[in-house]
Amino acid sequence: MRPSGRDLSEMRKISIETGVTRHAEGSCLIKVGDTHVLCTATLEERVPPFIKGTGLGWVTAEYGMLPRATNTRMRREAAAGKQGGRTVEIQRLIGRALRAGVDRVALGERQITIDCDVLQADGGTRCASITGGWVALRLAVDKLMKAGSVISDPLTDHVAAVSCGIYAGQPVLDLDYPEDSEAGVDGNFILTGAGHLVEVQMSAEGSVFSRTQMNTLLDLAEKGVGELVAAQKAATR
C-alpha cells in the first residue's frame, strides 16, 4: 500500500493554471499533488554570446525553492552568495529537456528564459518544473506567432517529465516525498508527446534493479507522461 493510498500506476492530481502573472510572456502554476511550481517565460531579443550570429534561438531555465517550500525553512541561496549544486543541476536539466522540443532555427535569434520557482515541495519538483515550464514556453511562443515574429511554430512537440521508482519492492508511478525518501530505486523520465525519450535519470538508492524492472518503470513513465501531456494540451488550447 502506498502512503497516499494510490494505485501503483496512479498519478497524483494534476492542475495547470495559466496566466497567473501579469508581466511574463507566458506563465502557469502547475500542481502535481502537493508539489506546486510557478513557471514563467521571459522573451528577449538576444542570445548568449556563444551562439550570437548563428541565427539560432536559445531556451534556458532557472530553478529555485522558496524557503518554506519544505517542512523546515531553507536558507535562501542568495543569502549564501551562490547556488547549490542541486539547483544548478536541476536548472540545466530543465533547459536541456525543453530545448529537445524546440526548433531553434524557427525560433530565430532570440532567447526564452523559463523561471521555475517551487512554492511547495512534496517530491518531483524537477519533473513538475519541466512539465509546467513547457506550458509557459508554449504561451510565450504563441505570442511570438500572433505578432508575426516567427514564420513557423518553433515547438516541435510537447515535453513532460515524471518520476517512477521501486517503493516497498513495487514499481510505482509519480513518487511523492514519503515514497521518494524511502525508494530503493528512483528515476526521472523525460519524454516528448510522441513518446520519444529525452533523458532518463535512474539510480539505486538502496538496492540494485534489473533490466525487467527498468522496462516496467519506463512503461509507467509513458503512461504518466501521457496524462501530463493531456493536461498541457487542456491548459494551452
mmCIF file of N, CA and C in Angstrom, residues 10-17 29-35 128 131-132 161-162 173-174 223-232 235:
data_model
loop_
_atom_site.group_PDB
_atom_site.id
_atom_site.type_symbol
_atom_site.label_atom_id
_atom_site.label_comp_id
_atom_site.label_asym_id
_atom_site.label_seq_id
_atom_site.Cartn_x
_atom_site.Cartn_y
_atom_site.Cartn_z
ATOM 1 N N GLU A 10 -0.993 5.002 -10.500
ATOM 2 C CA GLU A 10 -1.864 6.176 -10.419
ATOM 3 C C GLU A 10 -1.055 7.442 -10.163
ATOM 4 N N MET A 11 -1.295 8.448 -10.999
ATOM 5 C CA MET A 11 -0.681 9.761 -10.809
ATOM 6 C C MET A 11 -1.368 10.521 -9.673
ATOM 7 N N ARG A 12 -0.659 11.481 -9.133
ATOM 8 C CA ARG A 12 -1.308 12.440 -8.252
ATOM 9 C C ARG A 12 -2.218 13.352 -9.082
ATOM 10 N N LYS A 13 -3.074 14.098 -8.432
ATOM 11 C CA LYS A 13 -3.957 15.028 -9.142
ATOM 12 C C LYS A 13 -3.117 16.110 -9.819
ATOM 13 N N ILE A 14 -3.423 16.367 -11.095
ATOM 14 C CA ILE A 14 -2.675 17.345 -11.884
ATOM 15 C C ILE A 14 -3.550 18.564 -12.148
ATOM 16 N N SER A 15 -2.985 19.749 -11.909
ATOM 17 C CA SER A 15 -3.687 21.003 -12.193
ATOM 18 C C SER A 15 -2.701 21.984 -12.813
ATOM 19 N N ILE A 16 -3.098 22.629 -13.913
ATOM 20 C CA ILE A 16 -2.257 23.647 -14.544
ATOM 21 C C ILE A 16 -3.123 24.883 -14.798
ATOM 22 N N GLU A 17 -2.787 25.972 -14.112
ATOM 23 C CA GLU A 17 -3.490 27.245 -14.276
ATOM 24 C C GLU A 17 -2.577 28.212 -15.016
ATOM 25 N N LEU A 29 0.843 28.068 -13.097
ATOM 26 C CA LEU A 29 1.045 27.436 -11.798
ATOM 27 C C LEU A 29 0.657 25.983 -11.965
ATOM 28 N N ILE A 30 1.655 25.093 -11.866
ATOM 29 C CA ILE A 30 1.381 23.669 -12.001
ATOM 30 C C ILE A 30 1.356 23.040 -10.617
ATOM 31 N N LYS A 31 0.348 22.208 -10.398
ATOM 32 C CA LYS A 31 0.226 21.470 -9.148
ATOM 33 C C LYS A 31 0.162 19.984 -9.483
ATOM 34 N N VAL A 32 1.100 19.244 -8.944
ATOM 35 C CA VAL A 32 1.084 17.784 -9.051
ATOM 36 C C VAL A 32 1.002 17.275 -7.619
ATOM 37 N N GLY A 33 -0.204 16.965 -7.197
ATOM 38 C CA GLY A 33 -0.405 16.668 -5.783
ATOM 39 C C GLY A 33 -0.079 17.899 -4.957
ATOM 40 N N ASP A 34 0.759 17.725 -3.952
ATOM 41 C CA ASP A 34 1.149 18.830 -3.081
ATOM 42 C C ASP A 34 2.444 19.500 -3.510
ATOM 43 N N THR A 35 2.934 19.180 -4.705
ATOM 44 C CA THR A 35 4.065 19.901 -5.285
ATOM 45 C C THR A 35 3.517 20.996 -6.194
ATOM 46 N N ALA A 128 7.824 18.434 -12.283
ATOM 47 C CA ALA A 128 6.754 19.428 -12.390
ATOM 48 C C ALA A 128 7.261 20.692 -13.071
ATOM 49 N N THR A 131 7.418 20.028 -16.850
ATOM 50 C CA THR A 131 6.065 19.956 -17.412
ATOM 51 C C THR A 131 5.411 21.330 -17.456
ATOM 52 N N GLY A 132 5.492 22.066 -16.355
ATOM 53 C CA GLY A 132 4.927 23.417 -16.323
ATOM 54 C C GLY A 132 5.745 24.391 -17.143
ATOM 55 N N ALA A 161 7.666 15.416 -17.876
ATOM 56 C CA ALA A 161 8.514 14.534 -17.072
ATOM 57 C C ALA A 161 7.753 14.000 -15.869
ATOM 58 N N VAL A 162 8.137 12.783 -15.466
ATOM 59 C CA VAL A 162 7.506 12.157 -14.309
ATOM 60 C C VAL A 162 8.532 11.272 -13.604
ATOM 61 N N LEU A 173 4.417 4.766 -9.882
ATOM 62 C CA LEU A 173 4.419 5.951 -10.734
ATOM 63 C C LEU A 173 4.229 7.200 -9.890
ATOM 64 N N ASP A 174 5.001 8.258 -10.213
ATOM 65 C CA ASP A 174 4.824 9.591 -9.633
ATOM 66 C C ASP A 174 5.025 9.571 -8.113
ATOM 67 N N LYS A 223 2.914 6.072 -19.407
ATOM 68 C CA LYS A 223 1.530 6.309 -19.005
ATOM 69 C C LYS A 223 1.393 7.669 -18.326
ATOM 70 N N GLY A 224 2.306 7.948 -17.389
ATOM 71 C CA GLY A 224 2.239 9.206 -16.649
ATOM 72 C C GLY A 224 2.440 10.412 -17.543
ATOM 73 N N VAL A 225 3.416 10.342 -18.433
ATOM 74 C CA VAL A 225 3.668 11.468 -19.342
ATOM 75 C C VAL A 225 2.477 11.678 -20.269
ATOM 76 N N GLY A 226 1.822 10.597 -20.665
ATOM 77 C CA GLY A 226 0.621 10.735 -21.477
ATOM 78 C C GLY A 226 -0.439 11.573 -20.770
ATOM 79 N N GLU A 227 -0.604 11.357 -19.475
ATOM 80 C CA GLU A 227 -1.572 12.133 -18.698
ATOM 81 C C GLU A 227 -1.119 13.579 -18.541
ATOM 82 N N LEU A 228 0.186 13.791 -18.367
ATOM 83 C CA LEU A 228 0.712 15.147 -18.236
ATOM 84 C C LEU A 228 0.565 15.927 -19.540
ATOM 85 N N VAL A 229 0.824 15.277 -20.662
ATOM 86 C CA VAL A 229 0.672 15.935 -21.961
ATOM 87 C C VAL A 229 -0.794 16.302 -22.198
ATOM 88 N N ALA A 230 -1.695 15.437 -21.790
ATOM 89 C CA ALA A 230 -3.127 15.750 -21.916
ATOM 90 C C ALA A 230 -3.473 16.997 -21.103
ATOM 91 N N ALA A 231 -2.872 17.122 -19.905
ATOM 92 C CA ALA A 231 -3.099 18.305 -19.068
ATOM 93 C C ALA A 231 -2.489 19.549 -19.720
ATOM 94 N N GLN A 232 -1.309 19.400 -20.340
ATOM 95 C CA GLN A 232 -0.705 20.521 -21.062
ATOM 96 C C GLN A 232 -1.602 20.999 -22.202
ATOM 97 N N ALA A 235 -4.565 22.914 -20.973
ATOM 98 C CA ALA A 235 -4.227 24.230 -20.432
ATOM 99 C C ALA A 235 -3.895 25.254 -21.518
#
